Short mmCIF file of C-alpha atoms and ligand atoms in Angstrom, two decimals:
data_model
loop_
_atom_site.label_atom_id
_atom_site.label_comp_id
_atom_site.label_asym_id
_atom_site.label_seq_id
_atom_site.Cartn_x
_atom_site.Cartn_y
_atom_site.Cartn_z
CA MET R 419 -50.34 -125.94 -84.39
CA GLU R 420 -49.00 -129.45 -85.09
CA GLU R 421 -51.16 -131.59 -87.35
CA SER R 422 -50.99 -134.54 -84.95
CA LYS R 423 -52.43 -132.39 -82.17
CA THR R 424 -55.42 -131.17 -84.17
CA LYS R 425 -56.21 -134.72 -85.18
CA ARG R 426 -56.05 -136.27 -81.70
CA LYS R 427 -59.48 -137.45 -80.72
CA THR R 428 -60.62 -139.80 -77.99
CA VAL R 429 -64.06 -140.75 -76.71
CA MET R 430 -64.92 -140.42 -73.01
CA SER R 431 -68.36 -141.49 -71.75
CA GLY R 432 -69.86 -140.96 -75.21
CA ALA R 433 -68.23 -137.53 -75.61
CA MET R 434 -65.27 -136.58 -77.78
CA GLN R 435 -62.09 -134.94 -76.58
CA GLN R 436 -60.51 -132.85 -79.29
CA PHE R 437 -58.11 -130.01 -79.87
CA CYS R 438 -60.20 -127.58 -81.86
CA ASP R 439 -59.05 -124.57 -83.87
CA VAL R 440 -60.39 -121.26 -82.61
CA GLN R 441 -61.93 -119.20 -85.40
CA SER R 442 -62.48 -116.03 -83.34
CA CYS R 443 -63.08 -114.72 -79.86
CA VAL R 444 -64.62 -111.26 -79.52
CA GLU R 445 -66.12 -109.19 -76.72
CA VAL R 446 -69.80 -108.76 -77.61
CA SER R 447 -70.84 -106.83 -74.49
CA ALA R 448 -69.18 -105.90 -71.21
CA LYS R 449 -66.89 -108.82 -70.20
CA THR R 450 -69.01 -111.13 -72.33
CA PHE R 451 -67.15 -113.04 -75.05
CA LEU R 452 -68.28 -115.06 -78.06
CA LEU R 453 -65.76 -117.78 -78.86
CA ARG R 454 -66.17 -119.72 -82.12
CA PHE R 455 -64.25 -122.97 -82.63
CA ILE R 456 -64.28 -125.54 -85.40
CA SER R 457 -65.58 -129.02 -84.67
CA PRO R 458 -67.67 -130.74 -87.34
CA GLU R 459 -68.19 -133.68 -84.94
CA ILE R 460 -69.56 -131.65 -82.01
CA ALA R 461 -71.55 -129.45 -84.40
CA ALA R 462 -73.20 -132.52 -85.90
CA SER R 463 -74.02 -134.33 -82.66
CA ALA R 464 -74.80 -131.60 -80.11
CA GLN R 465 -78.34 -130.87 -78.95
CA PRO R 466 -79.61 -127.67 -77.28
CA GLY R 467 -78.90 -127.64 -73.55
CA GLN R 468 -75.74 -129.74 -73.77
CA PHE R 469 -72.38 -128.34 -72.77
CA VAL R 470 -68.67 -128.73 -73.42
CA ASN R 471 -65.88 -128.91 -70.84
CA VAL R 472 -62.93 -126.79 -71.92
CA LEU R 473 -59.35 -126.73 -70.69
CA ALA R 474 -58.49 -123.04 -70.59
CA ALA R 475 -54.74 -123.59 -71.03
CA GLU R 476 -52.59 -126.65 -71.60
CA THR R 477 -49.57 -125.29 -69.77
CA GLY R 478 -49.21 -124.53 -66.04
CA GLU R 479 -50.54 -120.96 -66.50
CA GLY R 480 -54.21 -122.01 -66.34
CA PRO R 481 -56.50 -123.89 -63.94
CA LEU R 482 -56.01 -127.67 -63.93
CA LEU R 483 -59.71 -128.40 -64.20
CA ARG R 484 -61.80 -127.97 -67.30
CA ARG R 485 -64.49 -125.28 -67.30
CA PRO R 486 -68.06 -126.08 -68.46
CA PHE R 487 -69.87 -123.91 -71.03
CA SER R 488 -73.26 -124.32 -72.67
CA ILE R 489 -73.18 -124.82 -76.41
CA SER R 490 -74.59 -121.46 -77.44
CA ARG R 491 -75.06 -121.93 -81.16
CA ILE R 492 -74.04 -124.15 -84.05
CA ASP R 493 -73.11 -122.45 -87.31
CA GLY R 494 -72.16 -125.09 -89.89
CA ASP R 495 -69.01 -126.77 -88.53
CA ILE R 496 -68.55 -124.03 -85.96
CA VAL R 497 -69.52 -124.25 -82.30
CA GLU R 498 -70.13 -121.02 -80.40
CA LEU R 499 -69.62 -120.42 -76.68
CA LEU R 500 -70.85 -117.27 -74.96
CA PHE R 501 -69.21 -116.59 -71.63
CA HIS R 502 -68.47 -114.05 -68.94
CA ALA R 503 -64.79 -113.54 -68.22
CA ILE R 504 -65.03 -113.71 -64.43
CA GLY R 505 -62.02 -115.73 -63.25
CA LYS R 506 -58.73 -117.29 -64.22
CA GLY R 507 -60.07 -119.83 -66.73
CA THR R 508 -62.52 -117.58 -68.52
CA ILE R 509 -60.06 -114.67 -68.72
CA LEU R 510 -57.51 -117.01 -70.37
CA LEU R 511 -60.17 -118.27 -72.77
CA SER R 512 -61.21 -114.73 -73.66
CA ARG R 513 -57.63 -114.14 -74.98
CA LYS R 514 -57.78 -117.00 -77.50
CA ARG R 515 -57.39 -115.84 -81.05
CA ASN R 516 -57.73 -117.21 -84.57
CA GLY R 517 -55.08 -119.90 -85.19
CA GLU R 518 -54.88 -121.03 -81.55
CA SER R 519 -56.53 -124.21 -80.34
CA ILE R 520 -58.56 -125.26 -77.30
CA ASP R 521 -58.93 -128.67 -75.69
CA VAL R 522 -62.65 -129.49 -75.70
CA LEU R 523 -64.57 -132.43 -74.22
CA GLY R 524 -68.16 -132.76 -75.39
CA PRO R 525 -70.96 -132.65 -76.11
CA LEU R 526 -71.89 -133.52 -72.52
CA GLY R 527 -75.06 -133.80 -70.46
CA GLN R 528 -78.73 -134.13 -71.24
CA PRO R 529 -80.46 -131.75 -73.67
CA PHE R 530 -83.72 -129.80 -73.32
CA ARG R 531 -86.77 -131.92 -74.14
CA ILE R 532 -88.10 -129.88 -77.02
CA ASP R 533 -90.34 -132.26 -78.86
CA THR R 534 -93.18 -132.34 -76.33
CA ASP R 535 -96.76 -131.06 -76.30
CA TYR R 536 -96.85 -127.23 -76.12
CA ASN R 537 -97.55 -124.31 -78.45
CA THR R 538 -95.47 -121.49 -76.99
CA ALA R 539 -91.96 -121.67 -75.58
CA LEU R 540 -91.10 -119.01 -73.02
CA ILE R 541 -87.33 -118.71 -72.91
CA ILE R 542 -86.24 -116.97 -69.74
CA ALA R 543 -82.65 -116.03 -68.90
CA GLY R 544 -80.81 -114.10 -66.23
CA GLY R 545 -77.47 -112.55 -67.26
CA ILE R 546 -75.10 -115.03 -68.94
CA GLY R 547 -77.88 -117.62 -68.55
CA VAL R 548 -78.77 -116.49 -72.08
CA ALA R 549 -75.87 -118.64 -73.39
CA PRO R 550 -77.74 -121.86 -74.35
CA PHE R 551 -80.69 -120.10 -75.98
CA PRO R 552 -79.59 -119.17 -79.52
CA PHE R 553 -79.15 -122.93 -80.18
CA LEU R 554 -82.49 -123.74 -78.54
CA THR R 555 -84.19 -120.94 -80.49
CA SER R 556 -83.19 -122.33 -83.87
CA SER R 557 -84.30 -125.85 -82.91
CA LEU R 558 -87.67 -124.60 -81.62
CA GLN R 559 -88.18 -122.57 -84.80
CA ASN R 560 -87.57 -125.71 -86.84
CA LEU R 561 -90.33 -127.39 -84.82
CA GLY R 562 -92.70 -124.48 -85.56
CA LYS R 563 -93.14 -123.44 -81.93
CA ARG R 564 -94.08 -119.87 -81.01
CA LEU R 565 -91.25 -118.23 -79.07
CA GLU R 566 -91.11 -115.39 -76.56
CA THR R 567 -87.77 -114.58 -74.94
CA PHE R 568 -87.36 -112.76 -71.62
CA LEU R 569 -83.90 -111.56 -70.59
CA GLY R 570 -83.03 -110.06 -67.22
CA TYR R 571 -79.86 -108.06 -66.60
CA ARG R 572 -78.45 -105.83 -63.87
CA ASN R 573 -78.14 -102.97 -66.37
CA ASP R 574 -77.92 -102.27 -70.10
CA LYS R 575 -74.15 -103.00 -70.36
CA GLN R 576 -74.22 -106.80 -70.73
CA ILE R 577 -77.23 -107.33 -72.96
CA VAL R 578 -76.86 -109.95 -75.71
CA THR R 579 -79.81 -110.62 -78.01
CA SER R 580 -78.27 -112.15 -81.16
CA HIS R 581 -80.11 -115.10 -82.71
CA LEU R 582 -83.03 -114.84 -80.28
CA LYS R 583 -86.67 -114.16 -81.16
CA ASN R 584 -89.31 -111.80 -79.73
CA VAL R 585 -87.04 -110.45 -77.01
CA HIS R 586 -88.38 -108.67 -73.90
CA ILE R 587 -85.79 -107.10 -71.58
CA ALA R 588 -85.80 -106.31 -67.87
CA THR R 589 -83.02 -104.47 -66.04
CA ASP R 590 -82.63 -104.14 -62.29
CA ASP R 591 -81.75 -100.43 -62.62
CA GLY R 592 -84.30 -99.60 -65.34
CA SER R 593 -81.57 -98.57 -67.83
CA LYS R 594 -83.29 -100.63 -70.54
CA GLY R 595 -86.75 -102.18 -70.89
CA PHE R 596 -88.83 -103.13 -67.87
CA HIS R 597 -87.54 -101.77 -64.54
CA GLY R 598 -87.43 -104.85 -62.31
CA ASN R 599 -86.51 -108.50 -62.53
CA VAL R 600 -87.26 -110.90 -65.33
CA VAL R 601 -89.73 -112.99 -63.31
CA GLN R 602 -91.80 -109.85 -62.63
CA LEU R 603 -91.69 -109.16 -66.38
CA VAL R 604 -92.88 -112.59 -67.42
CA GLU R 605 -95.64 -113.07 -64.83
CA PRO R 606 -98.28 -110.73 -66.31
CA PHE R 607 -97.38 -111.95 -69.80
CA ILE R 608 -98.44 -115.46 -68.84
CA ASP R 609 -101.77 -114.13 -67.53
CA GLN R 610 -102.60 -111.78 -70.38
CA LYS R 611 -101.75 -113.46 -73.65
CA ASP R 612 -103.46 -116.27 -75.41
CA LEU R 613 -100.42 -118.49 -75.71
CA GLY R 614 -101.97 -121.93 -75.97
CA LYS R 615 -100.09 -124.53 -73.99
CA VAL R 616 -96.88 -123.04 -72.60
CA LYS R 617 -93.51 -124.53 -71.70
CA ILE R 618 -90.75 -122.60 -69.91
CA PHE R 619 -87.04 -123.05 -70.67
CA ALA R 620 -84.82 -121.14 -68.25
CA CYS R 621 -81.22 -120.58 -67.22
CA GLY R 622 -79.77 -118.12 -64.75
CA PRO R 623 -79.06 -117.55 -61.06
CA THR R 624 -80.61 -120.07 -58.67
CA VAL R 625 -82.77 -117.39 -57.02
CA MET R 626 -84.35 -116.64 -60.42
CA LEU R 627 -84.85 -120.33 -61.21
CA LYS R 628 -86.50 -120.84 -57.82
CA ALA R 629 -88.94 -117.99 -58.42
CA LEU R 630 -89.71 -119.33 -61.90
CA SER R 631 -90.26 -122.81 -60.55
CA GLU R 632 -92.89 -121.43 -58.15
CA LEU R 633 -94.48 -119.36 -60.94
CA ALA R 634 -94.65 -122.45 -63.14
CA LYS R 635 -96.19 -124.50 -60.35
CA ARG R 636 -98.87 -121.85 -59.62
CA ASN R 637 -99.78 -121.71 -63.32
CA ASN R 638 -99.46 -125.44 -63.98
CA ILE R 639 -96.74 -124.89 -66.60
CA CYS R 640 -93.97 -127.35 -67.42
CA CYS R 641 -90.61 -125.74 -66.65
CA GLU R 642 -87.14 -127.00 -67.57
CA VAL R 643 -84.03 -125.32 -66.24
CA SER R 644 -80.32 -125.49 -67.02
CA LEU R 645 -78.30 -125.60 -63.79
CA GLU R 646 -74.84 -124.04 -63.73
CA GLY R 647 -73.30 -125.22 -60.45
CA HIS R 648 -69.59 -125.85 -59.99
CA MET R 649 -68.18 -128.89 -61.82
CA ALA R 650 -64.97 -130.87 -62.08
CA CYS R 651 -64.84 -133.96 -64.34
CA GLY R 652 -68.07 -133.16 -66.23
CA VAL R 653 -68.76 -136.82 -67.00
CA GLY R 654 -70.19 -138.33 -63.82
CA LEU R 655 -66.96 -139.71 -62.33
CA CYS R 656 -66.05 -137.42 -59.43
CA GLN R 657 -69.52 -137.01 -57.83
CA GLY R 658 -68.67 -133.32 -57.49
CA CYS R 659 -71.90 -131.78 -58.80
CA PRO R 660 -74.86 -133.15 -56.81
CA VAL R 661 -78.32 -131.62 -56.83
CA GLU R 662 -81.06 -132.85 -54.49
CA ARG R 663 -83.87 -134.78 -56.16
CA THR R 664 -87.54 -134.76 -55.26
CA GLY R 665 -89.40 -138.05 -54.86
CA ASP R 666 -88.55 -141.39 -53.32
CA GLY R 667 -85.69 -142.57 -55.57
CA ALA R 668 -82.01 -141.65 -55.31
CA LYS R 669 -81.49 -138.61 -53.08
CA TYR R 670 -79.12 -136.81 -55.49
CA ALA R 671 -78.69 -136.36 -59.23
CA LEU R 672 -75.44 -135.27 -60.90
CA VAL R 673 -75.70 -131.98 -62.78
CA CYS R 674 -73.11 -133.05 -65.37
CA LYS R 675 -74.57 -136.47 -66.22
CA ASP R 676 -78.27 -136.36 -65.31
CA GLY R 677 -78.51 -132.63 -66.20
CA PRO R 678 -77.64 -129.85 -66.62
CA ILE R 679 -81.26 -129.75 -67.81
CA PHE R 680 -83.87 -130.70 -65.21
CA LEU R 681 -87.62 -130.38 -64.86
CA THR R 682 -88.22 -128.10 -61.87
CA THR R 683 -90.53 -130.76 -60.45
CA ASP R 684 -87.59 -133.23 -60.30
CA VAL R 685 -85.05 -131.24 -58.26
CA ILE R 686 -84.87 -129.06 -55.15
CA LEU R 687 -83.37 -125.73 -56.18
C1 FAD U 715 -73.33 -126.88 -67.25
C2 FAD U 715 -72.73 -125.51 -67.12
C3 FAD U 715 -72.80 -124.63 -68.18
C4 FAD U 715 -72.23 -123.36 -68.08
N1 FAD U 715 -72.33 -122.53 -69.14
C5 FAD U 715 -71.78 -121.31 -69.08
C6 FAD U 715 -71.85 -120.44 -70.20
O1 FAD U 715 -72.38 -120.81 -71.25
N2 FAD U 715 -71.29 -119.20 -70.09
C7 FAD U 715 -70.66 -118.80 -68.92
O2 FAD U 715 -70.18 -117.66 -68.86
N3 FAD U 715 -70.59 -119.60 -67.86
C8 FAD U 715 -71.12 -120.84 -67.91
N4 FAD U 715 -71.01 -121.67 -66.83
C9 FAD U 715 -70.25 -121.20 -65.69
C10 FAD U 715 -68.75 -121.31 -66.01
O3 FAD U 715 -68.41 -122.68 -66.10
C11 FAD U 715 -67.92 -120.62 -64.95
O4 FAD U 715 -68.14 -119.24 -65.08
C12 FAD U 715 -66.45 -120.89 -65.14
O5 FAD U 715 -66.18 -122.22 -64.78
C13 FAD U 715 -65.62 -119.96 -64.31
O6 FAD U 715 -64.26 -120.33 -64.49
P1 FAD U 715 -63.09 -119.34 -64.11
O7 FAD U 715 -61.84 -120.13 -64.02
O8 FAD U 715 -63.07 -118.15 -65.01
O9 FAD U 715 -63.54 -118.79 -62.71
P2 FAD U 715 -62.99 -119.21 -61.29
O10 FAD U 715 -61.67 -118.52 -61.09
O11 FAD U 715 -63.07 -120.68 -61.10
O12 FAD U 715 -64.11 -118.52 -60.41
C14 FAD U 715 -64.31 -117.09 -60.45
C15 FAD U 715 -65.53 -116.75 -59.61
O13 FAD U 715 -66.69 -117.28 -60.24
C16 FAD U 715 -67.36 -118.17 -59.37
N5 FAD U 715 -67.87 -119.29 -60.19
C17 FAD U 715 -67.13 -120.20 -60.86
N6 FAD U 715 -67.90 -121.09 -61.48
C18 FAD U 715 -69.17 -120.73 -61.20
C19 FAD U 715 -70.45 -121.28 -61.52
N7 FAD U 715 -70.59 -122.37 -62.28
N8 FAD U 715 -71.54 -120.65 -61.05
C20 FAD U 715 -71.42 -119.56 -60.29
N9 FAD U 715 -70.26 -119.00 -59.94
C21 FAD U 715 -69.15 -119.58 -60.38
C22 FAD U 715 -66.32 -118.64 -58.38
O14 FAD U 715 -66.89 -119.04 -57.15
C23 FAD U 715 -65.49 -117.38 -58.22
O15 FAD U 715 -66.10 -116.47 -57.34
C24 FAD U 715 -71.58 -122.95 -66.89
C25 FAD U 715 -71.50 -123.85 -65.81
C26 FAD U 715 -72.06 -125.10 -65.93
C27 FAD U 715 -71.95 -126.06 -64.78
S1 FES U 716 -68.56 -132.93 -62.34
FE1 FES U 716 -67.74 -134.89 -61.82
S2 FES U 716 -69.55 -136.02 -61.39
FE2 FES U 716 -70.31 -134.15 -62.15
#
């Protein structure tokens, strides 16, 4: 890669655009890839819950629009993304290898609010919704919070548990852990254990987030979710990622700029 290209760096809406060297990209479970790229700047400034917008290919072979990915973990100067290869952009990204570069814009969006009043964090993810939680886990551990992690999958083929704590698994087909969905798994846990004050952090399919939002409301628990709707610019310019707000103020929020993290009491899922 040319030196000038690796060094190019601009700032857009508070985020950096950089060409970053890929350190590795490996399949860690079925169609699920862990891509590690080098960016001391993003590594130093990112907070859990934020995302990066990645151009899958710089030539005509890839989609024109960037693709958003949660920052999954920071490891020194390295930023990790965990993603499902489901379409053109993610399949191209999954083929990146050491020595290649990717065009990254970030960190973007609002982070989880972690420094609030609670004793136990319940991290709840459906499928690739697990992506932002290794980063969140390390930050919550630094704050001394108790952590319980609940992961729901269709089956045992796509499970990823690295860098998570106290993991409980549910599978739709019963091939691993609890036979059922992750909301069914977490509900009795909330009732039975002495957890102190609880806060839920969740990411996954909207149907799961909706069920969790209702569970949180019934149990008077604060619940923050990461929304993963479709996006284009990623920085609040195109108005392409609205989510309906509750309350009397503006009718819509933008997932890329006002989120992707929202309190479930603030949005209509
Ligand atoms: C803030 C944010 C964070 C995200 N973080 C991650 C992450 O950490 N890991 C990860 O794997 N994915 C994440 N996503 C989703 C990811 O951006 C999409 O999977 C990706 O854009 C698909 O690109 P593609 O070109 O491969 O697929 P496309 O060819 O564009 O689409 C393939 C199929 O996937 C569907 N699809 C595309 N995007 C989404 C989406 N956002 N939600 C649901 N279905 C979609 C399309 O409708 C189509 O059916 C995130 C999305 C957002 C908005
Ligand atoms: S993706 Fe453009 S405004 Fe959100």
